Short mmCIF file of C-alpha atoms in Angstrom, two decimals:
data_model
loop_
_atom_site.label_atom_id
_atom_site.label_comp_id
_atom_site.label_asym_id
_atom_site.label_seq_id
_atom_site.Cartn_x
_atom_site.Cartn_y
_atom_site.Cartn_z
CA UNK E 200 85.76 43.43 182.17
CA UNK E 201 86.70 44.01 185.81
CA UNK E 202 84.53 43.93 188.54
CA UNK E 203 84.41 47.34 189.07
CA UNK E 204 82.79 48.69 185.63
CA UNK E 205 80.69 45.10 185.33
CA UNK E 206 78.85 46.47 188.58
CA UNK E 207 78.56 50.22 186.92
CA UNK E 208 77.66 48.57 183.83
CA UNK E 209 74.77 47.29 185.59
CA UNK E 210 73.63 50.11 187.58
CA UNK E 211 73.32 52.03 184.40
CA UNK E 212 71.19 49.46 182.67
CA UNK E 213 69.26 48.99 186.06
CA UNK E 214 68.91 52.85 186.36
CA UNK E 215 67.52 52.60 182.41
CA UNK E 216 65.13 50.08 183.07
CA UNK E 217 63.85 51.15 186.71
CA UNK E 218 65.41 54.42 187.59
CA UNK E 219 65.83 55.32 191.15
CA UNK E 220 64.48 58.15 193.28
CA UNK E 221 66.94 60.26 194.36
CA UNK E 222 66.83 63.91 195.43
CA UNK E 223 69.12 66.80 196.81
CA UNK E 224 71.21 69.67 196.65
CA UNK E 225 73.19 72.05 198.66
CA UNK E 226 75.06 74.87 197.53
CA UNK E 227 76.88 74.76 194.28
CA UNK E 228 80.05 76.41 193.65
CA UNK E 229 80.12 79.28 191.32
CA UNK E 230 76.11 79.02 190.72
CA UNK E 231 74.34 82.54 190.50
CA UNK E 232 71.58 83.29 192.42
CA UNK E 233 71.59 80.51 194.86
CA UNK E 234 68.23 79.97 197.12
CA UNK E 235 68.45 78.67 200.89
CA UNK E 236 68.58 75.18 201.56
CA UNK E 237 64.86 75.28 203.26
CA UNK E 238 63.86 77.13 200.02
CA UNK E 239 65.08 74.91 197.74
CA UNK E 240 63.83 71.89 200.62
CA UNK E 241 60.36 73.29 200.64
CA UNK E 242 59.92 73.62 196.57
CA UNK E 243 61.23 70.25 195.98
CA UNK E 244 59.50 67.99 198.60
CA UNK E 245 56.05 69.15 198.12
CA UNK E 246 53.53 65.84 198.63
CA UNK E 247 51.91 64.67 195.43
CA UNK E 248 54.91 66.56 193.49
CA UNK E 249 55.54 64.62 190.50
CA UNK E 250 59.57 64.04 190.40
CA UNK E 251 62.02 65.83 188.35
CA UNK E 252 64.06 63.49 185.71
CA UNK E 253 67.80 64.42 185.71
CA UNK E 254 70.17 62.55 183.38
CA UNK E 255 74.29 62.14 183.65
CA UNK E 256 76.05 61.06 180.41
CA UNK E 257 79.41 60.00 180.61
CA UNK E 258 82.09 59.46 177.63
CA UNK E 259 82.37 55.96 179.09
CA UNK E 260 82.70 53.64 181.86
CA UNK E 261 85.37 54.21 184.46
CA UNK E 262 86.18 54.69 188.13
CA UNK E 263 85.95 58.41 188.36
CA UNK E 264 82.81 58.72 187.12
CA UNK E 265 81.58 56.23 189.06
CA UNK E 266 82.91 57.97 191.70
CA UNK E 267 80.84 61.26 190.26
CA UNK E 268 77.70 59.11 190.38
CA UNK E 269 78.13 58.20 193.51
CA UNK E 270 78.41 61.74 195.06
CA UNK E 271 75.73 62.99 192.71
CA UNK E 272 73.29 60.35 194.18
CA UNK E 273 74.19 61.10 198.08
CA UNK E 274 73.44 65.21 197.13
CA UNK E 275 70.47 64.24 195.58
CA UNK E 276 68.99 61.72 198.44
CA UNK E 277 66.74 65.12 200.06
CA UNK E 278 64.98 66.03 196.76
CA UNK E 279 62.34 64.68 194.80
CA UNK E 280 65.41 63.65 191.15
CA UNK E 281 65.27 60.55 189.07
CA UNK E 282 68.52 59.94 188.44
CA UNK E 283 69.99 58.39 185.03
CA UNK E 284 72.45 57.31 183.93
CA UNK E 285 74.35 55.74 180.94
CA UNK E 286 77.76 55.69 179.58
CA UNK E 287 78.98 53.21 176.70
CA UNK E 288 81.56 50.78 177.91
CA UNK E 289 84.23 52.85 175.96
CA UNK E 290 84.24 56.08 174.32
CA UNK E 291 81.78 56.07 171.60
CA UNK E 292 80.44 59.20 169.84
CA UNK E 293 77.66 57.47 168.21
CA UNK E 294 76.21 56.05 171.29
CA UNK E 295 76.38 59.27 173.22
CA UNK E 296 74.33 60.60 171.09
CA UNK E 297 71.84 57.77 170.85
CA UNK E 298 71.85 58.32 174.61
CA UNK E 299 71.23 61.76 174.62
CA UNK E 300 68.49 61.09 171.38
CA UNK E 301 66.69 58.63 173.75
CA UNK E 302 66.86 61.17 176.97
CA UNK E 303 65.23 64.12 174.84
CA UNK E 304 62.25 61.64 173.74
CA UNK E 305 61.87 60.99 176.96
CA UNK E 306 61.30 64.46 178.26
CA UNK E 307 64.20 64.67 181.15
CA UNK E 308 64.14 67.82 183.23
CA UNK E 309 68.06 67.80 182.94
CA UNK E 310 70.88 66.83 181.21
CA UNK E 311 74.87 66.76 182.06
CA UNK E 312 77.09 65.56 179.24
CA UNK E 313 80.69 65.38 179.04
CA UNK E 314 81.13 65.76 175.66
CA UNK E 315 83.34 62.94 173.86
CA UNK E 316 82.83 65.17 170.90
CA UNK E 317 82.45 69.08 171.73
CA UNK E 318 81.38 69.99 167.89
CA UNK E 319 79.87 66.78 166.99
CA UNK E 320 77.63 66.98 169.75
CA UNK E 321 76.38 70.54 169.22
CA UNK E 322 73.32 69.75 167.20
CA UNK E 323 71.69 67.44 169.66
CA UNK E 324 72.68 69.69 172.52
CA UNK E 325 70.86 72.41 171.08
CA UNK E 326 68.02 70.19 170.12
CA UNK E 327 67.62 69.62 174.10
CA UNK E 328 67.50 73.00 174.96
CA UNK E 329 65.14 73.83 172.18
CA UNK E 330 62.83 71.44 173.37
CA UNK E 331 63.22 73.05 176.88
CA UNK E 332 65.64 70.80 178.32
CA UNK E 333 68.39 72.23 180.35
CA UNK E 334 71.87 70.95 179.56
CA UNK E 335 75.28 71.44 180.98
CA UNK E 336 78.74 70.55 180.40
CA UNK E 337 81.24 68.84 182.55
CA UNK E 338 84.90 68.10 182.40
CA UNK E 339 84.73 69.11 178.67
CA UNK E 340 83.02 71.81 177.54
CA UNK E 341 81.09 72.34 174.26
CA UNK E 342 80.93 76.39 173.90
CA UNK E 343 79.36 76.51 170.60
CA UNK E 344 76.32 74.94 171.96
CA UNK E 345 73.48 76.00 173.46
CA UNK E 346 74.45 74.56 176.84
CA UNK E 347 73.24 76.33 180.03
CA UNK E 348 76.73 75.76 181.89
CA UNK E 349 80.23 74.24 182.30
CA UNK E 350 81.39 72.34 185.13
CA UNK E 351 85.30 71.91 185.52
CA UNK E 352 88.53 73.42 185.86
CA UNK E 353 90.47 75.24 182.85
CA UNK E 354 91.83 72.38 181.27
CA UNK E 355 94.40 74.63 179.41
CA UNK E 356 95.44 75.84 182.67
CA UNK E 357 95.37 72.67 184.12
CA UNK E 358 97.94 70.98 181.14
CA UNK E 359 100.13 73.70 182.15
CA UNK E 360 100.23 72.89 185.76
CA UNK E 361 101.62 69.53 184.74
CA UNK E 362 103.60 71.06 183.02
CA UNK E 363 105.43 73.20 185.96
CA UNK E 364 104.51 69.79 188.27
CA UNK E 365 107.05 68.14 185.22
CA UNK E 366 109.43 71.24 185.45
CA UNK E 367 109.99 70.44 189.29
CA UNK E 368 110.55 67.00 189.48
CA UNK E 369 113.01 66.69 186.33
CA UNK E 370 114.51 70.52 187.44
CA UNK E 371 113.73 71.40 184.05
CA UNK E 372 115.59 68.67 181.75
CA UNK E 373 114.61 65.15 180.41
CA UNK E 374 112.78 62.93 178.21
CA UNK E 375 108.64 62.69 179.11
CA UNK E 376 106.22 60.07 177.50
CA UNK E 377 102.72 61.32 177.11
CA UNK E 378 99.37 59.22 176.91
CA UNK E 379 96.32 61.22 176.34
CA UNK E 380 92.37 60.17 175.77
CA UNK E 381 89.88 61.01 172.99
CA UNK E 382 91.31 62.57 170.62
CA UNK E 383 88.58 64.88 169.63
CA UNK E 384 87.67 65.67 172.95
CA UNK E 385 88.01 69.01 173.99
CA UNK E 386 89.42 68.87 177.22
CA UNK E 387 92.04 66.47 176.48
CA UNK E 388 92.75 68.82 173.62
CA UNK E 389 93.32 71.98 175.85
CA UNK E 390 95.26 69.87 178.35
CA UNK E 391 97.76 68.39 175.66
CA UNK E 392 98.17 72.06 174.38
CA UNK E 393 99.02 73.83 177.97
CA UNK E 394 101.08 71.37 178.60
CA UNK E 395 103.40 71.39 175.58
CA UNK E 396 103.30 75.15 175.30
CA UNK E 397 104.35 75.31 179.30
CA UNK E 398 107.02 72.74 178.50
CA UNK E 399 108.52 74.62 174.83
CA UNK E 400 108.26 77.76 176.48
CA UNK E 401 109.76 77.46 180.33
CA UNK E 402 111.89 74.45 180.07
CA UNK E 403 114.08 71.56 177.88
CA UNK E 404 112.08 68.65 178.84
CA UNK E 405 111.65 66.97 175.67
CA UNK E 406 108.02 64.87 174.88
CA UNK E 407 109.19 61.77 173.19
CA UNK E 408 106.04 60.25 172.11
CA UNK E 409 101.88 61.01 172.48
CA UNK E 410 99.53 58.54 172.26
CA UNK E 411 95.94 58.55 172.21
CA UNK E 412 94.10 55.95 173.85
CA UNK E 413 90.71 56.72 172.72
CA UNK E 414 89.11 55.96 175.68
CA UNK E 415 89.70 52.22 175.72
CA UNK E 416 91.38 50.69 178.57
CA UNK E 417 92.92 47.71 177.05
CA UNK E 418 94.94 50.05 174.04
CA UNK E 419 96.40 52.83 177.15
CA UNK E 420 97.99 49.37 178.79
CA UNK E 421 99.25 48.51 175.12
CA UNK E 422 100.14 51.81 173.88
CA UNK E 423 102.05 52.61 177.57
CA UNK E 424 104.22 49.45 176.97
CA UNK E 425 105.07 50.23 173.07
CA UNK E 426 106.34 53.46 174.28
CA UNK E 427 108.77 52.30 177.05
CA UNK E 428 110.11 49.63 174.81
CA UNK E 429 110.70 52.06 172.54
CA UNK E 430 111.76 54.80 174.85
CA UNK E 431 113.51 52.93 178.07
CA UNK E 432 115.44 56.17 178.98
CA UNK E 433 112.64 58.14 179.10
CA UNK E 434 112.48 60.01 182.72
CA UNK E 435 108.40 60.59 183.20
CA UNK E 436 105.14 59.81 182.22
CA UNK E 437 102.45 62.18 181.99
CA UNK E 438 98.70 60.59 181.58
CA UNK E 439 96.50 63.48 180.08
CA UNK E 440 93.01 61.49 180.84
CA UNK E 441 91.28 59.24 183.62
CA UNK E 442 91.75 55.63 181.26
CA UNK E 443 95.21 56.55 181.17
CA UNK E 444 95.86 57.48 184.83
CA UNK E 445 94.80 53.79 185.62
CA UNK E 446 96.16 52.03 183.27
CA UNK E 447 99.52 53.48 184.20
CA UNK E 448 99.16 51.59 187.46
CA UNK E 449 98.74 48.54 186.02
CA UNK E 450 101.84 48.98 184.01
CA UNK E 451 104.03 50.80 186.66
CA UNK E 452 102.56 47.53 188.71
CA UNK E 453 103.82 44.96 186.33
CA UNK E 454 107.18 46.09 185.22
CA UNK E 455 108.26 47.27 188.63
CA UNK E 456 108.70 50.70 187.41
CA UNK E 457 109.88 53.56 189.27
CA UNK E 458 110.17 56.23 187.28
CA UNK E 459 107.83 59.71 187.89
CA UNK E 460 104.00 59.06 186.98
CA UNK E 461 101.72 61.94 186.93
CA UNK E 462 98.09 61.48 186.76
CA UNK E 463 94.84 63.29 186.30
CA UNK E 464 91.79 62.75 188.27
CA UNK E 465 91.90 61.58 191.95
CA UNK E 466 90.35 58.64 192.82
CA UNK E 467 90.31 56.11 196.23
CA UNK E 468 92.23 53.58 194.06
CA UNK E 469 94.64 56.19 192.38
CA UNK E 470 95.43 57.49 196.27
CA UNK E 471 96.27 53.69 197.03
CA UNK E 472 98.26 53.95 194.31
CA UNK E 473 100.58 56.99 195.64
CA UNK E 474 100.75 55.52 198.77
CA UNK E 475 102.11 52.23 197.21
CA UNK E 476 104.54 54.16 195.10
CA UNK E 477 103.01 53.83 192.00
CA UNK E 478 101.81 57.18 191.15
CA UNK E 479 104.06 60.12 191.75
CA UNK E 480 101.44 62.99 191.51
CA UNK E 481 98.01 63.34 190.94
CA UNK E 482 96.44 66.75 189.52
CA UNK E 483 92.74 66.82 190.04
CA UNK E 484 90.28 69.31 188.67
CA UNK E 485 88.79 67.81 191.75
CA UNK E 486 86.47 65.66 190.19
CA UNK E 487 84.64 65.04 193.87
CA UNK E 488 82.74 67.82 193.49
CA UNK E 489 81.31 67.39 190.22
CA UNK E 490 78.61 64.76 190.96
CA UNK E 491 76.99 68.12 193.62
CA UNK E 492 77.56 70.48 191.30
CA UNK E 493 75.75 68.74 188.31
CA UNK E 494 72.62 68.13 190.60
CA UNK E 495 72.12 71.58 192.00
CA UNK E 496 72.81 73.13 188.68
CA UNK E 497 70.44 71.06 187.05
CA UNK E 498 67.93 71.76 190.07
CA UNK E 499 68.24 75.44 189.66
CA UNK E 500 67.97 75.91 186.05
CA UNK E 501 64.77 73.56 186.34
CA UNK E 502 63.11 75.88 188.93
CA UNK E 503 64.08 78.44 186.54
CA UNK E 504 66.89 80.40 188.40
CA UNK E 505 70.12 81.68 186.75
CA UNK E 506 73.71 79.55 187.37
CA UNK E 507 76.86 81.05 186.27
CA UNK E 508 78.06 80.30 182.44
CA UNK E 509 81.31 78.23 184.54
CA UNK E 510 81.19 76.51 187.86
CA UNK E 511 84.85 76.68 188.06
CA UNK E 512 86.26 73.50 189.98
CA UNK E 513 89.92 74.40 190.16
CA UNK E 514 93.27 72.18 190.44
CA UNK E 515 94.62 70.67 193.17
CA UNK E 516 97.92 69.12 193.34
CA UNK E 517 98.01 65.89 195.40
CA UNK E 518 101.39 64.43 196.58
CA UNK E 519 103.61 67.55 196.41
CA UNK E 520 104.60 69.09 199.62
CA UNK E 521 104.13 72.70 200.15
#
């Protein structure tokens, strides 16, 4: 385990066992009926005010939602929030649910979830909100649920504009590799499917092989060198997730590779990373805004105020000149 999820491994068990007292929230983007930053000051910071419980649930540990946590925590500094918490080291359905199961008994005032599951997690969602327990959606969405709110960009949209990132770098010809995440995750879903209906329907780039890494760290490094053994000619890759985006450093690192690499989700590391040649492009649904949305969307729905059904984060292409 490196470094880096050992220490977020042991916030989120510190967070568990302690919590911390966080607070805060400016404006969110796309949120309805959005109160001044004195009103929502003076509601939250009353003396004697016992604190509102908000919990994060990640599909698993890695750097971009650490990064998430990390911005969630400095927007929540001015307000009266427990923060918590918890991921599983790797994607795990069961333990999201456990997770969610164990917030719920608890009696949180808030719950984000990126769903590793959309349908699988639908029952306990609902159970949340039944028990009065607002709950949104981030990065994947779960729209048969009872959730308040999603939080993201169109991932369909956002597979096809790796797609057209594809189309300009090849000039609409060659041979891509593809590594995606959880397979029954609906965002990796709708980004796999924009970005092979862009590809069959605007240009003869041909995708050579898909894998999915399901989450785990150790099988994108393994699954990324199986498919350049097996495809050496092959002009791009295309990582469809966050584990995959790194892991393709590591690789691109170790075989001295300098082919294209296009990655999702901008983080410090992955920007290192361009700058060292590594990464080609990065398309970001930019993630550094999902950590303030999540806490002032949870805030608002907790003092009872309406958010819109989709925060709408957008897509930014990093690296390409205009």
């Amino acid at each position: 385990m490196t470094s880096s999820r050992m220490r977020i491994r042991n916030v989120f068990i510190l967070l568990l066992a302690a919590g911390f007292i966080l607070g805060g929230c400016s404006r969110s983007s796309g949120a309805t009926n959005i109160p001044s930053e004195e009103a929502l000051d003076s509601s939250s910071s009353r003396s004697g005010e016992p604190p509102l419980t908000f919990g994060i649930i990640y599909p698993m540990v890695n750097a971009t939602y650490e990064m998430i946590t990390e911005k969630a925590e400095a927007v929540a500094k001015k307000h009266n929030v427990e923060l918590l918490v918890q991921a599983p080291d790797e994607a795990n359905l069961e333990q999201q649910i456990r997770i969610m199961e164990m917030m719920i008994k608890r009696g949180v005032d808030g719950i984000a979830i990126a769903p590793a599951d959309s349908l699988a997690l639908t029952s306990v969602i609902n159970k949340a909100v039944a028990r009065g327990i607002p709950v949104v959606c981030f990065e994947s969405d779960s729209p048969a649920s009872s959730r308040e709110a999603f939080i993201g960009a169109d991932n369909r949209a956002t597979g096809a504009t790796i797609g057209q990132t594809v189309e300009r770098l090849l000039g609409g010809k060659g041979m891509i590799l593809v590594e995606s995440g959880m397979s029954r995750m609906r965002g990796t879903q709708e980004r796999l499917r924009g970005l092979q209906d862009y590809l069959a329907e605007h240009t003869e780039i041909d995708v050579l092989e898909i894998r999915h890494n399901d989450g785990s760290e150790d099988n994108a490094a393994l699954q990324l060198e199986q498919m350049i053994s097996a495809h050496p000619h092959f002009s791009a890759l295309v990582s469809l997730d966050f584990v995959s985006s790194s892991s393709s450093v590591l690789v691109w690192k170790a075989k001295g590779l300098t082919r294209y690499n296009i990655a999702l989700g901008l983080t410090p590391s992955l920007k290192q990373s361009m700058d060292n040649g590594q990464i080609t492009r990065v398309i970001s649904q930019n993630e550094q805004n999902w950590g303030e949305d999540i806490i002032n969307t949870l805030l608002l729905r907790a003092k009872g105020i309406a958010v819109a059904k989709w925060i709408n984060t957008e897509v930014t292409i990093i690296g390409e000149q205009p």
